[in-house]
C-alpha positions as a printed NumPy array, in Angstrom:
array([[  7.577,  34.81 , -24.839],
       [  3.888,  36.207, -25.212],
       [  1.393,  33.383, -24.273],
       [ -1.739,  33.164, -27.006],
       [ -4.513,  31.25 , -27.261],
       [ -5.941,  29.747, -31.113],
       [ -9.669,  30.562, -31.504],
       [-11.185,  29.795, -34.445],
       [-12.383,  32.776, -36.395],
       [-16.033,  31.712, -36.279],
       [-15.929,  31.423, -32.327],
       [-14.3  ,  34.786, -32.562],
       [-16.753,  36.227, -34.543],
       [-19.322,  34.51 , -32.32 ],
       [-17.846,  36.567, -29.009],
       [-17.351,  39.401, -30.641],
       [-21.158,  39.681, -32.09 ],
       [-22.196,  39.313, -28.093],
       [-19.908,  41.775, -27.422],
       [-20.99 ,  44.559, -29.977],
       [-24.489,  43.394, -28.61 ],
       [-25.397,  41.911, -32.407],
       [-25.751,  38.561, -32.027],
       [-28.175,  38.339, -34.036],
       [-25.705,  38.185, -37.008],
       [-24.412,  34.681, -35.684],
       [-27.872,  33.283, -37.394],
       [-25.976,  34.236, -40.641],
       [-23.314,  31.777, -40.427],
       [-25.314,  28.764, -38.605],
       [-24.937,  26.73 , -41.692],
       [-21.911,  27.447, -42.953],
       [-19.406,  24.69 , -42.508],
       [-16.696,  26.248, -39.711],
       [-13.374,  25.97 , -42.128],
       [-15.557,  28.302, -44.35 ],
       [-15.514,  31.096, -41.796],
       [-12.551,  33.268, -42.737],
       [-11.411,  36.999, -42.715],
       [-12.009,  37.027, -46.199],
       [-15.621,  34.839, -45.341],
       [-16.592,  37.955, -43.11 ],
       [-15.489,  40.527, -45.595],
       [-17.56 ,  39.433, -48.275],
       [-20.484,  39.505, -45.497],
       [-19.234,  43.3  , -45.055],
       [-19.588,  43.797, -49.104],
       [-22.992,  42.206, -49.199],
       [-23.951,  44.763, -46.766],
       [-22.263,  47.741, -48.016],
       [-24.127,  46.941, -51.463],
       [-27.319,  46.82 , -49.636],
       [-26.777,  50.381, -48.81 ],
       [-25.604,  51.442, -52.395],
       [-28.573,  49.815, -53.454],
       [-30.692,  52.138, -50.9  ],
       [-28.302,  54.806, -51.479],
       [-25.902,  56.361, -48.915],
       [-27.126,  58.978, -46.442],
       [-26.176,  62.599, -46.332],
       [-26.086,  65.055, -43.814],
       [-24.346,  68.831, -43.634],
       [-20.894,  68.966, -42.743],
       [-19.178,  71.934, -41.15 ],
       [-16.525,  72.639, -43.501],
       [-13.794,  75.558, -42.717],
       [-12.383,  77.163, -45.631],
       [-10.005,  80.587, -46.055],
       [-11.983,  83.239, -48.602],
       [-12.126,  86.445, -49.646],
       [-15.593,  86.071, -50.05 ],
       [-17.351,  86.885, -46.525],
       [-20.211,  83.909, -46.033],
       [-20.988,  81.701, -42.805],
       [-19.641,  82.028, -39.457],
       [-16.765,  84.282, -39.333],
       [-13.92 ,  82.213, -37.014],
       [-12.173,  85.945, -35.6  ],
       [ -9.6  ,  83.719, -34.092],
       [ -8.601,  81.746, -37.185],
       [ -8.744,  84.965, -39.24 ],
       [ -6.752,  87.265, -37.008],
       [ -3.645,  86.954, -38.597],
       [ -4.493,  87.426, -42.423],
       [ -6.38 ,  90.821, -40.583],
       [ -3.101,  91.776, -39.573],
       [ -0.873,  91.06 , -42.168],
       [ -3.836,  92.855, -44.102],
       [ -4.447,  90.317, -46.574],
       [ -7.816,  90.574, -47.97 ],
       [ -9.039,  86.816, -46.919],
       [-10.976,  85.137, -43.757],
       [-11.416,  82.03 , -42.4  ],
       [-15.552,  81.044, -42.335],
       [-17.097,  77.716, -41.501],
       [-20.358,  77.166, -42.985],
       [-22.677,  73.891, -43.543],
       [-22.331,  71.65 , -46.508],
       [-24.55 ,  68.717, -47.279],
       [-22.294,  66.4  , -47.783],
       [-21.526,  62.48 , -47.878],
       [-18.708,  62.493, -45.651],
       [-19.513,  61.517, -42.623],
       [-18.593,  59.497, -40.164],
       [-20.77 ,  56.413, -41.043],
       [-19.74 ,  56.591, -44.699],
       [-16.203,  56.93 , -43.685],
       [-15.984,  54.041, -41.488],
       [-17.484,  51.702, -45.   ],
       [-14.6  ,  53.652, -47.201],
       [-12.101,  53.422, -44.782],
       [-13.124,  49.337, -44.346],
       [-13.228,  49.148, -47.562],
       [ -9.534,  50.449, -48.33 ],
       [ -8.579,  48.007, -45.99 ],
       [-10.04 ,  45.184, -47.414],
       [ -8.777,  46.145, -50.344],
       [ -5.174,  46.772, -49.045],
       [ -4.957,  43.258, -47.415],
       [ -2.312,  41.089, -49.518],
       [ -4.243,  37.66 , -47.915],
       [ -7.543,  38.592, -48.95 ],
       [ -8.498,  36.807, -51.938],
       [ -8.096,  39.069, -55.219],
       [-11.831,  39.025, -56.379],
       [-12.1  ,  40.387, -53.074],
       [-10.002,  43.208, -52.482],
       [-11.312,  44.275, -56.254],
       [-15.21 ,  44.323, -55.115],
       [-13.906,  46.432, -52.145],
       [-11.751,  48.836, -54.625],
       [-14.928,  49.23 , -56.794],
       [-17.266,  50.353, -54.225],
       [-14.644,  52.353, -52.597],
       [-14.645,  54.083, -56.089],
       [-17.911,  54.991, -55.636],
       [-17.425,  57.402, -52.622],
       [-14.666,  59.59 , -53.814],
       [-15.899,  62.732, -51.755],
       [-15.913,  60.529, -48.562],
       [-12.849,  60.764, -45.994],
       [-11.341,  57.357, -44.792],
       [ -9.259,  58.374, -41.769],
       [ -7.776,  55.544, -39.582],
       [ -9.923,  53.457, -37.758],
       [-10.428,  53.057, -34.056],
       [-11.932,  52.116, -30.85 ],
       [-12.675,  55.821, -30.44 ],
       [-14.523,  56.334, -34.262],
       [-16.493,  53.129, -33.743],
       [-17.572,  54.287, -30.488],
       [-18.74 ,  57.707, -31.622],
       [-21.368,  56.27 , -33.897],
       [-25.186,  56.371, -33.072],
       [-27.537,  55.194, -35.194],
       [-31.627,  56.18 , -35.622],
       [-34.318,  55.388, -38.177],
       [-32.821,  57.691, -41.229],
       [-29.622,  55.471, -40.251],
       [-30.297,  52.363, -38.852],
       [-29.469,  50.202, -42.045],
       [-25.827,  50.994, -41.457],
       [-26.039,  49.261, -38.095],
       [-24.925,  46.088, -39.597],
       [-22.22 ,  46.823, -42.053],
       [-20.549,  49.069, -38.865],
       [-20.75 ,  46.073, -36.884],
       [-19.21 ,  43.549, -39.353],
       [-17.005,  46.937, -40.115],
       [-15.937,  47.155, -36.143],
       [-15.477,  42.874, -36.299],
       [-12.72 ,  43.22 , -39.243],
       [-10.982,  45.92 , -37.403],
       [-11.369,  43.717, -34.059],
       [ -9.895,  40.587, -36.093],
       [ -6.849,  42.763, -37.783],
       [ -5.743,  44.083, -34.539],
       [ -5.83 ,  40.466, -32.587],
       [ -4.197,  38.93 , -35.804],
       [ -1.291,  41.516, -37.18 ],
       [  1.31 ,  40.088, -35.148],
       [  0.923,  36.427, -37.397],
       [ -0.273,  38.093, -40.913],
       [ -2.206,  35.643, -42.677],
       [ -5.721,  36.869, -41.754],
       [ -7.01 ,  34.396, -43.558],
       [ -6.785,  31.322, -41.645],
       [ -8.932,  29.055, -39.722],
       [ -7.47 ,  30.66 , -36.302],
       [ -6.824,  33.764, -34.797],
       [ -4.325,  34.167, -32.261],
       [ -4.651,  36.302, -29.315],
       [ -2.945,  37.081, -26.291],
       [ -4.155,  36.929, -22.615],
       [ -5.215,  40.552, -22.131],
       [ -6.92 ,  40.669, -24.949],
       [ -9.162,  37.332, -24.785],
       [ -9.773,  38.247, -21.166],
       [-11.195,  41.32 , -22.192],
       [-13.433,  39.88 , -24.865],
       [-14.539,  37.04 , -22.788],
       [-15.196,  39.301, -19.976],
       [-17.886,  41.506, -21.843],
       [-19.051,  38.041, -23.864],
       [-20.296,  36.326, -20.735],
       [-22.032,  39.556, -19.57 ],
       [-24.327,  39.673, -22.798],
       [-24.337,  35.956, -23.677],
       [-25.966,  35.55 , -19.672],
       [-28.037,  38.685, -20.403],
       [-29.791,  37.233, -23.978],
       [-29.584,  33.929, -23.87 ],
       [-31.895,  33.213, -20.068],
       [-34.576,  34.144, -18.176],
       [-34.234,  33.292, -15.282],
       [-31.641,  35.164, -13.659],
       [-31.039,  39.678, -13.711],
       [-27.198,  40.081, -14.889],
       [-24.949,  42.813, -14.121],
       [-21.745,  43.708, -12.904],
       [-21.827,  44.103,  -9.333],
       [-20.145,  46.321,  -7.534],
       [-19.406,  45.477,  -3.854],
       [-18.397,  47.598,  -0.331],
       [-15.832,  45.588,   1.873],
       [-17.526,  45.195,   5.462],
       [-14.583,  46.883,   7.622],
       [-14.972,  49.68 ,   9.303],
       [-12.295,  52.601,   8.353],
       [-11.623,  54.75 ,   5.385],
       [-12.693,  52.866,   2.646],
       [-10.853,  55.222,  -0.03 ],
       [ -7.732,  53.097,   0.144],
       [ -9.706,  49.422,  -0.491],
       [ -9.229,  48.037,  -3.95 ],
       [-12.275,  47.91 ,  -5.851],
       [-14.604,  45.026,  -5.999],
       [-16.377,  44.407,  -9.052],
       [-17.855,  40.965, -10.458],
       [-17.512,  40.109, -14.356],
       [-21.065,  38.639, -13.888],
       [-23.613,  38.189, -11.439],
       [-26.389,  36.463, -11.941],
       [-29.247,  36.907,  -9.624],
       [-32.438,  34.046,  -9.909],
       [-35.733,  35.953, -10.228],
       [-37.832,  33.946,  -8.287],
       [-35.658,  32.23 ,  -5.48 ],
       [-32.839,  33.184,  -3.302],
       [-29.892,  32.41 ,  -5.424],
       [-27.184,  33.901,  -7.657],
       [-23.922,  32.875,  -9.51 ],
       [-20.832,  34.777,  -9.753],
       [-18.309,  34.196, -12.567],
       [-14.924,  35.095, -13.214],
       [-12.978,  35.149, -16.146],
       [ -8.98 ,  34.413, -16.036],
       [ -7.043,  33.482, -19.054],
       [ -3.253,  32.643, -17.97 ],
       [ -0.889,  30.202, -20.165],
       [ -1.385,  27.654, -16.872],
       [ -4.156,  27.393, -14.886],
       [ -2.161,  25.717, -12.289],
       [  0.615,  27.821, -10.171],
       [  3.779,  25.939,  -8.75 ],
       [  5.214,  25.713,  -5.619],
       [  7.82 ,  23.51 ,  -4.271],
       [  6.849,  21.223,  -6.743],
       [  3.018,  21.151,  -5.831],
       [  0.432,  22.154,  -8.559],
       [ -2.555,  24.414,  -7.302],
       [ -4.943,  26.968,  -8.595],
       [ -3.729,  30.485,  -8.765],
       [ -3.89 ,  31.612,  -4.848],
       [ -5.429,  35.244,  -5.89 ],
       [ -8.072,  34.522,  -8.327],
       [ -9.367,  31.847,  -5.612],
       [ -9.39 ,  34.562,  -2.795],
       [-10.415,  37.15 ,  -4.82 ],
       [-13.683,  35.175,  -5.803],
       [-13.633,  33.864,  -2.358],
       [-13.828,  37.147,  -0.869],
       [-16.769,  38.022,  -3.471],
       [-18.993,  35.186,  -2.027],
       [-17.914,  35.938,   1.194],
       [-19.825,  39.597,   1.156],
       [-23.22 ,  38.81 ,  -0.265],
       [-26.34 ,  38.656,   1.354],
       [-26.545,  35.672,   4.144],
       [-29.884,  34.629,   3.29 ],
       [-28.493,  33.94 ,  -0.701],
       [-27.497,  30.422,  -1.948],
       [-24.317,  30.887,  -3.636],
       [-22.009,  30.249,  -7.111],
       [-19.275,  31.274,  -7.289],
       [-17.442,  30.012, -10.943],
       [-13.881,  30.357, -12.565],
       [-13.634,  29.933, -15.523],
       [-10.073,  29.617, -17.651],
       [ -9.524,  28.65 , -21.08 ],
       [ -8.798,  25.223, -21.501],
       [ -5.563,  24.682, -22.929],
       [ -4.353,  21.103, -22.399],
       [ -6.136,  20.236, -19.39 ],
       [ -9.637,  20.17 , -18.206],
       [-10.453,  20.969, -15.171],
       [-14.168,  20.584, -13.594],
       [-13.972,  20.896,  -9.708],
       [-16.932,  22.006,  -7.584],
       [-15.745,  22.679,  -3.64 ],
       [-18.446,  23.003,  -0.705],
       [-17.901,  25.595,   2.   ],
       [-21.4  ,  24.964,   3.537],
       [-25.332,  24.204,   2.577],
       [-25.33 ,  27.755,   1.269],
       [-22.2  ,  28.339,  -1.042],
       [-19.716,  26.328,  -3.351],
       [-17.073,  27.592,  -5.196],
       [-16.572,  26.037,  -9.141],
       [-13.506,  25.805, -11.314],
       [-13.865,  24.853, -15.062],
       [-11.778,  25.096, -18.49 ],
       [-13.968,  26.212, -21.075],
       [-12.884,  25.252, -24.84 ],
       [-12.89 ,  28.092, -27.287],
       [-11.222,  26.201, -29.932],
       [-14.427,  23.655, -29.613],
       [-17.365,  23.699, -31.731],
       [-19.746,  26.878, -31.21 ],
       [-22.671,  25.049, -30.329],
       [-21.009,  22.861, -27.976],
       [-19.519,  26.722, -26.024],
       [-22.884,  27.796, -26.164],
       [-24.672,  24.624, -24.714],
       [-21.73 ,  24.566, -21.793],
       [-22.336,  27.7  , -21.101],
       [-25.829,  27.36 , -20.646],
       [-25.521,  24.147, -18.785],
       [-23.283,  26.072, -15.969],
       [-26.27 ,  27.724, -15.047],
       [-27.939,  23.968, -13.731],
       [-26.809,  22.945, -10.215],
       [-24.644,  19.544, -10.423]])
């Protein structure tokens, strides 16, 4: 049986504005009561934006468009046109610029928008203020969407007032493909499975570390095992976060693991999972000597909390903690923040 976690769709849409780097957009639900925030909630958000743009008006650009003729005009495609020269049939294939409305940033709002639209949970004043707009476009494409379209977008100053309806556009595609497998998109929670909320947490922490402090540089460090040999055959070493003080000799490394049990069995003894404590272990072990060192797991709590700090020496502790995503968001964001203070 496939192990999920509940997250409220606010939270989710909380992590998921970190991890699209938009956080800003957060600030738009801060006083909304947390019941409120829906899939239908967020669409509406979506609408408000893609009116914004209908308002401005939606951007053109040209369009390489391919056609067969019998009119010469363009760039001649040889290749393409080979065979009607050989059957002798008067035509040729050109491709030739078009100014045009379909484009890829208009056809991520249409192809939203038929979704919207398409959703059977979504309320029904809904899915008509998404057929109506979606009306308005009919020379724009809306091909399937996916990680790959979303990631192909760029945005400058003729463009940047898409920015935020192909973020909230990227968020409903996010929350369709964590929720398909239970349907109604429109409740309180979303349920998602390990890989998936490990992925999302993974990249949350990085920017949530990165915005939300001062005090420390973040990255994701990459680390060289100290044995001598080939090194080709080592597994990789690479940190979720590290957080490096700017002013003083100390850093924190977290991990993120999301398992049903945060506990592993053995002979009837409960422990931590043996390999995410070595493997953590084994990151603290190769950093710098002269460094005061955190090193932090972190697992999702679900049932139990766990809050354990062990000492190795002056120099480094290790830290396990459950961290409550069904909680309120301001109490995830103050814990988070409060991990950075030494108990």
């Amino acid at each position: 049986m496939e192990i999920t976690f509940k997250v409220p769709i606010r939270n989710l849409f909380c992590l998921l504005s970190y991890v699209n780097e938009m956080p800003d957009l957060i600030e738009s639900i801060n006083d909304i009561d947390e019941d409120l925030i829906t899939y239908d909630f967020i669409a509406n958000r979506f609408l408000s934006e893609v009116h914004a743009i209908n308002r401005r008006g939606i951007i053109k650009n040209y369009v390489g468009i391919t056609e067969s003729t019998n009119r010469l005009g363009g760039r001649l495609l040889m290749n393409d046109s080979m065979p009607y020269i050989v059957a002798r049939i008067p035509i040729v294939v050109c491709e030739k610029d078009e100014y045009s409305a379909d484009i890829l940033l208009n056809q991520v709002m249409k192809s939203t928008l038929r979704a919207i639209s398409m959703n059977r949970y979504v309320k029904k004043e809904t899915r008509k203020r998404s057929f109506m707009y979606m009306e308005l476009m009919p020379e724009v494409d809306s091909p399937p969407l996916s990680k790959e379209i979303f990631s192909k977008l760029y945005f400058g100053r003729h463009n940047v007032h898409y920015k935020r309806m192909t973020h909230i556009a990227r968020l409903l595609h996010e929350l369709t493909l964590l929720s398909h497998k239970q349907g109604n998109w429109s409740l309180f929670s979303a349920t998602l499975d390990e890989r998936a909320l490990n992925q999302i947490f993974e990249k949350f922490l990085f920017h949530f570390y990165r915005r939300e402090q001062q005090d420390y540089l973040v990255s994701s460090e990459i680390m060289h095992w100290k044995l001598e040999g080939s090194q080709s055959l080592l597994p990789s070493m690479r940190t979720d976060v590290s957080l490096t003080h700017k002013n003083s000799l100390e850093k924190i490394v977290i991990d993120a693991k999301f398992y049903k049990n945060i506990f592993q069995e053995y002979h009837g003894k409960s422990s931590f999972h043996s390999h995410n404590m070595y493997q953590l272990f084994t990151y603290l072990q190769h950093q710098p000597k002269e460094m005061n060192i955190r090193g932090i797991l972190i697992y999702p709590f679900n049932g139990v909390i766990v809050d354990e700090t062990y000492l190795w020496d002056e120099r480094m502790t290790m830290e396990v903690i459950t961290l409550d995503l069904d909680a309120s968001w301001e109490n995830i964001y103050q814990k988070l923040l409060d991990l950075l203070i030494c108990k």
